[in-house]
Amino acid sequence: MPVPARFALLFAAQFAAIGVLMPFLPVVLAAQGLSPQQIALLLAGASVVRLLAAPAVGRGADGLGDARSVLLLAAALASLAVTGFALAEGFAALLLVALLHALVNAPVVPLTDALCLGAARERGFDYGRVRSAGSLSFILAAVAAGQAVGLFGVTSVVWMASGALALTALAARGLPALRAGQSGGGGFRAPFAFPAFRRLLPVSALIQGSHALYYGFGTLHWQAAGLSPGTIGLLWAEGVMAEVALFLWGRPLVQRLGASGMAMLAAAAGLVRWSVTAETTWLPALAAVQLLHAVTFGAQHLAAMRVLAGLPPAQAATAQTLHASLGVGLASGLLTFASGPLYAALGGRGFWVMAGLCALALPLAGRLAPANQDATIGRV
């Protein structure tokens, strides 16, 4: 199997697990008898563990100089841990399962990004095209999970997720041997020595964090406006398919604009997207701005990968996991928590706050990577 296809399989497997669990894990927990408050506490606890665990495992992977073996072990343990959601009983046991699963699953995606960027730099293939397999797999898995719940019951999604993570471990085992590098030194502080990395964190936090209200309350807002579940599903699917298209064919745009230009494009698109979403639920307008998901999420992701690809390979896993936790995870978690009161107070007008976050990101994105530094960043 060609090297890009091996990484595409790896992304597809892990994002299938996410696509299965993200929509249906709360339903699984409710079926196990947990109250809404207990479910919220369990999910919040898992989020905290992910934020702490990913950088720690990334630092360990750089210290060992063998991110591939760490990824394989993490995915295999995650495949076992997730089965606890079907087997455990009671809040205490399910909370323990959630914390354990978050601990071992947290580094899977950022370690894959680190390995894929290293291979793309070494072998010259298009990272974005390979990463598109993950986005496409996510939506297909979510649809399949919905069908499985109807046919086999809600716990079927737990076994689907376990299978997808087991396939992730097998795909990691099949990755090619990359050129050996020195084990990473400098600890957690090492990536912060690079100005582009320091500038990237707030830009990613603002732009990716601006999706919090959409992820948490977009469906509820559109339902309240009278849109049918089928129509809402198509709007979500449209956004993901636009993201896939950018990953597949966006390489010339990334090479032309660089990290800074892509981030500025993402911020400007977010300003437009969330402003329109705040002011109208007219279906043609929503369909138009949903296409901007390719830019608000996808362009910023590619900008971040372009910056991170320019860091020394010995710090790749540390940088990826720090960015996933501090640049995306922490901001998204805090903004998701704030979205509840925000939506309760303002309804759809709360999207103006999300637009404001993108407006704040715009001047920061312009300083993301100086031209001479951006030129050293490998192909993504």
GROMACS .gro file of C-alpha atoms in nm:
model
  380
    1MET     CA    1   0.000   0.000   0.000
    2PRO     CA    2   0.145   0.345  -0.088
    3VAL     CA    3   0.252   0.556   0.208
    4PRO     CA    4  -0.020   0.825   0.161
    5ALA     CA    5  -0.285   0.550   0.151
    6ARG     CA    6  -0.156   0.408   0.480
    7PHE     CA    7  -0.195   0.745   0.648
    8ALA     CA    8  -0.538   0.792   0.487
    9LEU     CA    9  -0.647   0.461   0.639
   10LEU     CA   10  -0.511   0.569   0.976
   11PHE     CA   11  -0.703   0.899   0.966
   12ALA     CA   12  -1.020   0.724   0.843
   13ALA     CA   13  -1.011   0.468   1.124
   14GLN     CA   14  -0.963   0.715   1.409
   15PHE     CA   15  -1.217   0.965   1.279
   16ALA     CA   16  -1.469   0.683   1.237
   17ALA     CA   17  -1.441   0.629   1.612
   18ILE     CA   18  -1.497   1.001   1.672
   19GLY     CA   19  -1.791   1.010   1.433
   20VAL     CA   20  -1.954   0.722   1.618
   21LEU     CA   21  -1.894   0.848   1.973
   22MET     CA   22  -1.943   1.223   1.944
   23PRO     CA   23  -2.315   1.217   1.856
   24PHE     CA   24  -2.412   0.907   2.054
   25LEU     CA   25  -2.201   0.878   2.371
   26PRO     CA   26  -2.441   1.098   2.573
   27VAL     CA   27  -2.724   0.872   2.455
   28VAL     CA   28  -2.530   0.564   2.569
   29LEU     CA   29  -2.474   0.719   2.910
   30ALA     CA   30  -2.840   0.815   2.944
   31ALA     CA   31  -2.939   0.458   2.858
   32GLN     CA   32  -2.710   0.343   3.141
   33GLY     CA   33  -2.923   0.548   3.382
   34LEU     CA   34  -2.709   0.861   3.424
   35SER     CA   35  -2.881   1.192   3.482
   36PRO     CA   36  -2.808   1.498   3.264
   37GLN     CA   37  -2.600   1.644   3.545
   38GLN     CA   38  -2.397   1.324   3.578
   39ILE     CA   39  -2.342   1.307   3.202
   40ALA     CA   40  -2.220   1.668   3.199
   41LEU     CA   41  -1.982   1.599   3.489
   42LEU     CA   42  -1.849   1.286   3.321
   43LEU     CA   43  -1.787   1.461   2.987
   44ALA     CA   44  -1.627   1.761   3.160
   45GLY     CA   45  -1.395   1.534   3.358
   46ALA     CA   46  -1.290   1.353   3.041
   47SER     CA   47  -1.217   1.687   2.872
   48VAL     CA   48  -0.986   1.792   3.156
   49VAL     CA   49  -0.797   1.462   3.135
   50ARG     CA   50  -0.755   1.502   2.758
   51LEU     CA   51  -0.612   1.851   2.798
   52LEU     CA   52  -0.350   1.727   3.043
   53ALA     CA   53  -0.277   1.385   2.895
   54ALA     CA   54  -0.212   1.475   2.531
   55PRO     CA   55   0.090   1.705   2.592
   56ALA     CA   56   0.235   1.465   2.849
   57VAL     CA   57   0.218   1.171   2.607
   58GLY     CA   58   0.347   1.388   2.321
   59ARG     CA   59   0.647   1.492   2.529
   60GLY     CA   60   0.711   1.127   2.612
   61ALA     CA   61   0.689   1.030   2.244
   62ASP     CA   62   0.948   1.294   2.153
   63GLY     CA   63   1.167   1.183   2.443
   64LEU     CA   64   1.158   0.825   2.317
   65GLY     CA   65   1.198   0.929   1.955
   66ASP     CA   66   0.931   0.674   1.853
   67ALA     CA   67   0.590   0.837   1.811
   68ARG     CA   68   0.467   0.548   1.596
   69SER     CA   69   0.494   0.292   1.879
   70VAL     CA   70   0.332   0.532   2.126
   71LEU     CA   71   0.045   0.588   1.882
   72LEU     CA   72  -0.005   0.214   1.832
   73LEU     CA   73  -0.014   0.152   2.209
   74ALA     CA   74  -0.250   0.445   2.274
   75ALA     CA   75  -0.497   0.333   2.006
   76ALA     CA   76  -0.491  -0.028   2.125
   77LEU     CA   77  -0.555   0.075   2.486
   78ALA     CA   78  -0.831   0.312   2.373
   79SER     CA   79  -0.996   0.026   2.185
   80LEU     CA   80  -1.008  -0.174   2.507
   81ALA     CA   81  -1.104   0.115   2.734
   82VAL     CA   82  -1.402   0.229   2.528
   83THR     CA   83  -1.574  -0.108   2.574
   84GLY     CA   84  -1.627  -0.008   2.938
   85PHE     CA   85  -1.908   0.222   2.830
   86ALA     CA   86  -2.108  -0.091   2.739
   87LEU     CA   87  -1.993  -0.309   3.029
   88ALA     CA   88  -1.971  -0.078   3.332
   89GLU     CA   89  -2.268  -0.001   3.556
   90GLY     CA   90  -2.326   0.300   3.777
   91PHE     CA   91  -2.194   0.654   3.769
   92ALA     CA   92  -1.866   0.585   3.951
   93ALA     CA   93  -1.767   0.300   3.719
   94LEU     CA   94  -1.866   0.490   3.405
   95LEU     CA   95  -1.674   0.797   3.523
   96LEU     CA   96  -1.365   0.582   3.570
   97VAL     CA   97  -1.410   0.441   3.219
   98ALA     CA   98  -1.447   0.791   3.073
   99LEU     CA   99  -1.133   0.919   3.245
  100LEU     CA  100  -0.930   0.615   3.142
  101HIS     CA  101  -1.049   0.635   2.782
  102ALA     CA  102  -0.972   1.007   2.768
  103LEU     CA  103  -0.623   0.940   2.907
  104VAL     CA  104  -0.524   0.686   2.641
  105ASN     CA  105  -0.720   0.829   2.347
  106ALA     CA  106  -0.611   1.193   2.386
  107PRO     CA  107  -0.282   1.170   2.188
  108VAL     CA  108  -0.412   0.960   1.897
  109VAL     CA  109  -0.508   1.242   1.658
  110PRO     CA  110  -0.218   1.483   1.731
  111LEU     CA  111   0.041   1.204   1.712
  112THR     CA  112  -0.104   1.100   1.376
  113ASP     CA  113  -0.078   1.460   1.254
  114ALA     CA  114   0.283   1.477   1.371
  115LEU     CA  115   0.375   1.152   1.195
  116CYS     CA  116   0.188   1.243   0.877
  117LEU     CA  117   0.350   1.586   0.854
  118GLY     CA  118   0.693   1.428   0.900
  119ALA     CA  119   0.626   1.172   0.629
  120ALA     CA  120   0.483   1.438   0.395
  121ARG     CA  121   0.796   1.648   0.442
  122GLU     CA  122   1.023   1.347   0.384
  123ARG     CA  123   0.834   1.187   0.093
  124GLY     CA  124   0.668   1.489  -0.070
  125PHE     CA  125   0.297   1.396  -0.060
  126ASP     CA  126   0.001   1.625   0.013
  127TYR     CA  127  -0.095   1.624   0.383
  128GLY     CA  128  -0.433   1.789   0.319
  129ARG     CA  129  -0.541   1.528   0.066
  130VAL     CA  130  -0.454   1.247   0.307
  131ARG     CA  131  -0.629   1.424   0.598
  132SER     CA  132  -0.951   1.451   0.394
  133ALA     CA  133  -1.002   1.077   0.456
  134GLY     CA  134  -1.062   1.155   0.823
  135SER     CA  135  -1.330   1.417   0.758
  136LEU     CA  136  -1.513   1.196   0.509
  137SER     CA  137  -1.493   0.898   0.743
  138PHE     CA  138  -1.637   1.106   1.029
  139ILE     CA  139  -1.960   1.184   0.851
  140LEU     CA  140  -2.001   0.834   0.706
  141ALA     CA  141  -1.946   0.679   1.050
  142ALA     CA  142  -2.201   0.912   1.209
  143VAL     CA  143  -2.461   0.807   0.951
  144ALA     CA  144  -2.375   0.438   0.998
  145ALA     CA  145  -2.397   0.475   1.376
  146GLY     CA  146  -2.744   0.621   1.347
  147GLN     CA  147  -2.854   0.321   1.144
  148ALA     CA  148  -2.690   0.080   1.390
  149VAL     CA  149  -2.868   0.236   1.686
  150GLY     CA  150  -3.202   0.182   1.514
  151LEU     CA  151  -3.124  -0.180   1.428
  152PHE     CA  152  -2.918  -0.308   1.721
  153GLY     CA  153  -2.963  -0.064   2.009
  154VAL     CA  154  -2.755   0.223   2.138
  155THR     CA  155  -2.469   0.018   2.287
  156SER     CA  156  -2.383  -0.101   1.935
  157VAL     CA  157  -2.197   0.227   1.881
  158VAL     CA  158  -1.956   0.138   2.162
  159TRP     CA  159  -1.849  -0.178   1.980
  160MET     CA  160  -1.824   0.015   1.652
  161ALA     CA  161  -1.593   0.264   1.821
  162SER     CA  162  -1.384  -0.014   1.970
  163GLY     CA  163  -1.346  -0.174   1.628
  164ALA     CA  164  -1.249   0.156   1.467
  165LEU     CA  165  -0.981   0.217   1.733
  166ALA     CA  166  -0.849  -0.138   1.691
  167LEU     CA  167  -0.820  -0.068   1.318
  168THR     CA  168  -0.638   0.255   1.410
  169ALA     CA  169  -0.380   0.052   1.602
  170LEU     CA  170  -0.338  -0.188   1.310
  171ALA     CA  171  -0.301   0.102   1.068
  172ALA     CA  172  -0.038   0.258   1.294
  173ARG     CA  173   0.151  -0.070   1.292
  174GLY     CA  174   0.157  -0.054   0.912
  175LEU     CA  175   0.313   0.291   0.893
  176PRO     CA  176   0.649   0.310   0.718
  177ALA     CA  177   0.968   0.347   0.914
  178LEU     CA  178   1.057   0.715   0.901
  179ARG     CA  179   1.407   0.850   0.911
  180ALA     CA  180   1.529   0.826   1.267
  181GLY     CA  181   1.586   1.155   1.441
  182GLN     CA  182   1.725   1.266   1.770
  183SER     CA  183   1.501   1.233   2.070
  184GLY     CA  184   1.343   1.562   2.162
  185GLY     CA  185   1.505   1.788   2.416
  186GLY     CA  186   1.395   2.105   2.589
  187GLY     CA  187   1.077   1.966   2.742
  188PHE     CA  188   0.743   2.144   2.707
  189ARG     CA  189   0.915   2.480   2.666
  190ALA     CA  190   1.098   2.389   2.347
  191PRO     CA  191   0.819   2.474   2.094
  192PHE     CA  192   0.764   2.810   2.265
  193ALA     CA  193   1.112   2.917   2.154
  194PHE     CA  194   0.964   2.964   1.805
  195PRO     CA  195   0.765   3.289   1.759
  196ALA     CA  196   0.535   3.129   1.502
  197PHE     CA  197   0.427   2.864   1.755
  198ARG     CA  198   0.359   3.125   2.023
  199ARG     CA  199   0.152   3.329   1.779
  200LEU     CA  200  -0.036   3.023   1.655
  201LEU     CA  201  -0.192   2.931   1.989
  202PRO     CA  202  -0.417   3.238   2.032
  203VAL     CA  203  -0.509   3.240   1.662
  204SER     CA  204  -0.625   2.877   1.675
  205ALA     CA  205  -0.798   2.936   2.008
  206LEU     CA  206  -1.003   3.226   1.870
  207ILE     CA  207  -1.088   3.083   1.527
  208GLN     CA  208  -1.147   2.720   1.621
  209GLY     CA  209  -1.307   2.824   1.949
  210SER     CA  210  -1.557   3.038   1.757
  211HIS     CA  211  -1.724   2.713   1.644
  212ALA     CA  212  -1.832   2.634   2.003
  213LEU     CA  213  -2.181   2.784   1.980
  214TYR     CA  214  -2.238   2.619   1.643
  215TYR     CA  215  -2.133   2.276   1.768
  216GLY     CA  216  -2.329   2.306   2.091
  217PHE     CA  217  -2.645   2.490   1.992
  218GLY     CA  218  -2.659   2.524   1.613
  219THR     CA  219  -2.902   2.234   1.574
  220LEU     CA  220  -3.125   2.360   1.857
  221HIS     CA  221  -3.129   2.711   1.708
  222TRP     CA  222  -3.230   2.583   1.364
  223GLN     CA  223  -3.491   2.349   1.511
  224ALA     CA  224  -3.645   2.643   1.698
  225ALA     CA  225  -3.659   2.830   1.367
  226GLY     CA  226  -3.866   2.549   1.217
  227LEU     CA  227  -3.606   2.364   1.009
  228SER     CA  228  -3.664   1.991   0.986
  229PRO     CA  229  -3.411   1.738   1.123
  230GLY     CA  230  -3.342   1.620   0.768
  231THR     CA  231  -3.265   1.972   0.651
  232ILE     CA  232  -3.040   2.035   0.950
  233GLY     CA  233  -2.855   1.712   0.881
  234LEU     CA  234  -2.796   1.821   0.523
  235LEU     CA  235  -2.658   2.157   0.643
  236TRP     CA  236  -2.409   1.980   0.868
  237ALA     CA  237  -2.314   1.739   0.591
  238GLU     CA  238  -2.265   2.028   0.350
  239GLY     CA  239  -2.014   2.190   0.584
  240VAL     CA  240  -1.812   1.871   0.623
  241MET     CA  241  -1.813   1.800   0.249
  242ALA     CA  242  -1.685   2.152   0.182
  243GLU     CA  243  -1.407   2.083   0.433
  244VAL     CA  244  -1.321   1.760   0.250
  245ALA     CA  245  -1.303   1.950  -0.080
  246LEU     CA  246  -1.054   2.200   0.064
  247PHE     CA  247  -0.836   1.923   0.202
  248LEU     CA  248  -0.844   1.744  -0.133
  249TRP     CA  249  -0.772   2.037  -0.363
  250GLY     CA  250  -0.648   2.321  -0.143
  251ARG     CA  251  -0.273   2.264  -0.164
  252PRO     CA  252  -0.211   2.535  -0.429
  253LEU     CA  253  -0.401   2.783  -0.211
  254VAL     CA  254  -0.193   2.692   0.095
  255GLN     CA  255   0.130   2.730  -0.100
  256ARG     CA  256   0.019   3.067  -0.236
  257LEU     CA  257  -0.112   3.220   0.088
  258GLY     CA  258   0.111   3.052   0.346
  259ALA     CA  259   0.017   3.005   0.709
  260SER     CA  260  -0.057   3.371   0.776
  261GLY     CA  261  -0.274   3.414   0.467
  262MET     CA  262  -0.473   3.098   0.538
  263ALA     CA  263  -0.534   3.205   0.897
  264MET     CA  264  -0.646   3.552   0.787
  265LEU     CA  265  -0.880   3.390   0.534
  266ALA     CA  266  -1.025   3.169   0.810
  267ALA     CA  267  -1.077   3.465   1.043
  268ALA     CA  268  -1.245   3.675   0.772
  269ALA     CA  269  -1.469   3.384   0.673
  270GLY     CA  270  -1.565   3.333   1.037
  271LEU     CA  271  -1.662   3.697   1.066
  272VAL     CA  272  -1.896   3.657   0.767
  273ARG     CA  273  -2.027   3.313   0.861
  274TRP     CA  274  -2.120   3.385   1.220
  275SER     CA  275  -2.263   3.730   1.138
  276VAL     CA  276  -2.502   3.579   0.884
  277THR     CA  277  -2.590   3.294   1.121
  278ALA     CA  278  -2.668   3.546   1.394
  279GLU     CA  279  -2.905   3.748   1.176
  280THR     CA  280  -3.104   3.493   0.978
  281THR     CA  281  -3.233   3.137   0.961
  282TRP     CA  282  -3.335   3.175   0.596
  283LEU     CA  283  -3.236   2.844   0.441
  284PRO     CA  284  -3.061   2.974   0.126
  285ALA     CA  285  -2.844   3.203   0.338
  286LEU     CA  286  -2.757   2.922   0.579
  287ALA     CA  287  -2.674   2.690   0.289
  288ALA     CA  288  -2.442   2.955   0.147
  289VAL     CA  289  -2.250   3.023   0.467
  290GLN     CA  290  -2.223   2.654   0.557
  291LEU     CA  291  -1.982   2.627   0.266
  292LEU     CA  292  -1.754   2.854   0.468
  293HIS     CA  293  -1.692   2.569   0.713
  294ALA     CA  294  -1.421   2.465   0.468
  295VAL     CA  295  -1.248   2.794   0.547
  296THR     CA  296  -1.333   2.862   0.913
  297PHE     CA  297  -1.225   2.515   1.022
  298GLY     CA  298  -1.027   2.370   0.730
  299ALA     CA  299  -0.814   2.670   0.635
  300GLN     CA  300  -0.716   2.735   0.996
  301HIS     CA  301  -0.629   2.368   1.044
  302LEU     CA  302  -0.404   2.374   0.736
  303ALA     CA  303  -0.247   2.701   0.855
  304ALA     CA  304  -0.169   2.540   1.190
  305MET     CA  305  -0.023   2.230   1.026
  306ARG     CA  306   0.197   2.450   0.806
  307VAL     CA  307   0.338   2.626   1.111
  308LEU     CA  308   0.385   2.304   1.307
  309ALA     CA  309   0.554   2.135   1.011
  310GLY     CA  310   0.827   2.397   1.033
  311LEU     CA  311   0.930   2.301   1.386
  312PRO     CA  312   1.220   2.058   1.441
  313PRO     CA  313   1.108   1.695   1.396
  314ALA     CA  314   1.236   1.608   1.743
  315GLN     CA  315   0.969   1.839   1.889
  316ALA     CA  316   0.685   1.741   1.655
  317ALA     CA  317   0.474   1.536   1.895
  318THR     CA  318   0.515   1.785   2.178
  319ALA     CA  319   0.417   2.076   1.954
  320GLN     CA  320   0.117   1.893   1.806
  321THR     CA  321  -0.022   1.787   2.142
  322LEU     CA  322   0.037   2.129   2.301
  323HIS     CA  323  -0.145   2.292   2.010
  324ALA     CA  324  -0.432   2.041   2.036
  325SER     CA  325  -0.468   2.110   2.409
  326LEU     CA  326  -0.379   2.477   2.455
  327GLY     CA  327  -0.454   2.610   2.109
  328VAL     CA  328  -0.782   2.427   2.045
  329GLY     CA  329  -0.903   2.210   2.331
  330LEU     CA  330  -0.886   2.455   2.621
  331ALA     CA  331  -1.048   2.743   2.433
  332SER     CA  332  -1.316   2.521   2.281
  333GLY     CA  333  -1.398   2.372   2.620
  334LEU     CA  334  -1.427   2.709   2.793
  335LEU     CA  335  -1.630   2.859   2.511
  336THR     CA  336  -1.859   2.555   2.497
  337PHE     CA  337  -1.921   2.598   2.869
  338ALA     CA  338  -1.995   2.968   2.814
  339SER     CA  339  -2.222   2.896   2.517
  340GLY     CA  340  -2.501   2.766   2.740
  341PRO     CA  341  -2.561   3.094   2.923
  342LEU     CA  342  -2.484   3.287   2.602
  343TYR     CA  343  -2.751   3.104   2.401
  344ALA     CA  344  -2.999   3.124   2.690
  345ALA     CA  345  -2.954   3.502   2.704
  346LEU     CA  346  -2.923   3.593   2.335
  347GLY     CA  347  -3.043   3.297   2.130
  348GLY     CA  348  -2.909   3.308   1.777
  349ARG     CA  349  -2.772   3.659   1.833
  350GLY     CA  350  -2.503   3.489   2.040
  351PHE     CA  351  -2.327   3.412   1.711
  352TRP     CA  352  -2.227   3.779   1.704
  353VAL     CA  353  -1.991   3.696   1.992
  354MET     CA  354  -1.840   3.419   1.780
  355ALA     CA  355  -1.798   3.668   1.496
  356GLY     CA  356  -1.623   3.899   1.742
  357LEU     CA  357  -1.371   3.627   1.826
  358CYS     CA  358  -1.282   3.599   1.457
  359ALA     CA  359  -1.249   3.978   1.434
  360LEU     CA  360  -0.999   3.963   1.721
  361ALA     CA  361  -0.809   3.685   1.544
  362LEU     CA  362  -0.773   3.875   1.217
  363PRO     CA  363  -0.484   4.108   1.314
  364LEU     CA  364  -0.314   3.827   1.508
  365ALA     CA  365  -0.334   3.601   1.203
  366GLY     CA  366  -0.152   3.866   1.000
  367ARG     CA  367   0.148   3.825   1.232
  368LEU     CA  368   0.137   3.446   1.239
  369ALA     CA  369   0.450   3.363   1.042
  370PRO     CA  370   0.699   3.605   0.892
  371ALA     CA  371   0.767   3.547   0.522
  372ASN     CA  372   1.121   3.418   0.574
  373GLN     CA  373   1.002   3.167   0.835
  374ASP     CA  374   0.698   3.059   0.634
  375ALA     CA  375   0.926   2.979   0.342
  376THR     CA  376   1.106   2.718   0.552
  377ILE     CA  377   0.790   2.529   0.635
  378GLY     CA  378   0.749   2.196   0.455
  379ARG     CA  379   0.478   2.097   0.217
  380VAL     CA  380   0.134   2.039   0.369
   0.00000   0.00000   0.00000
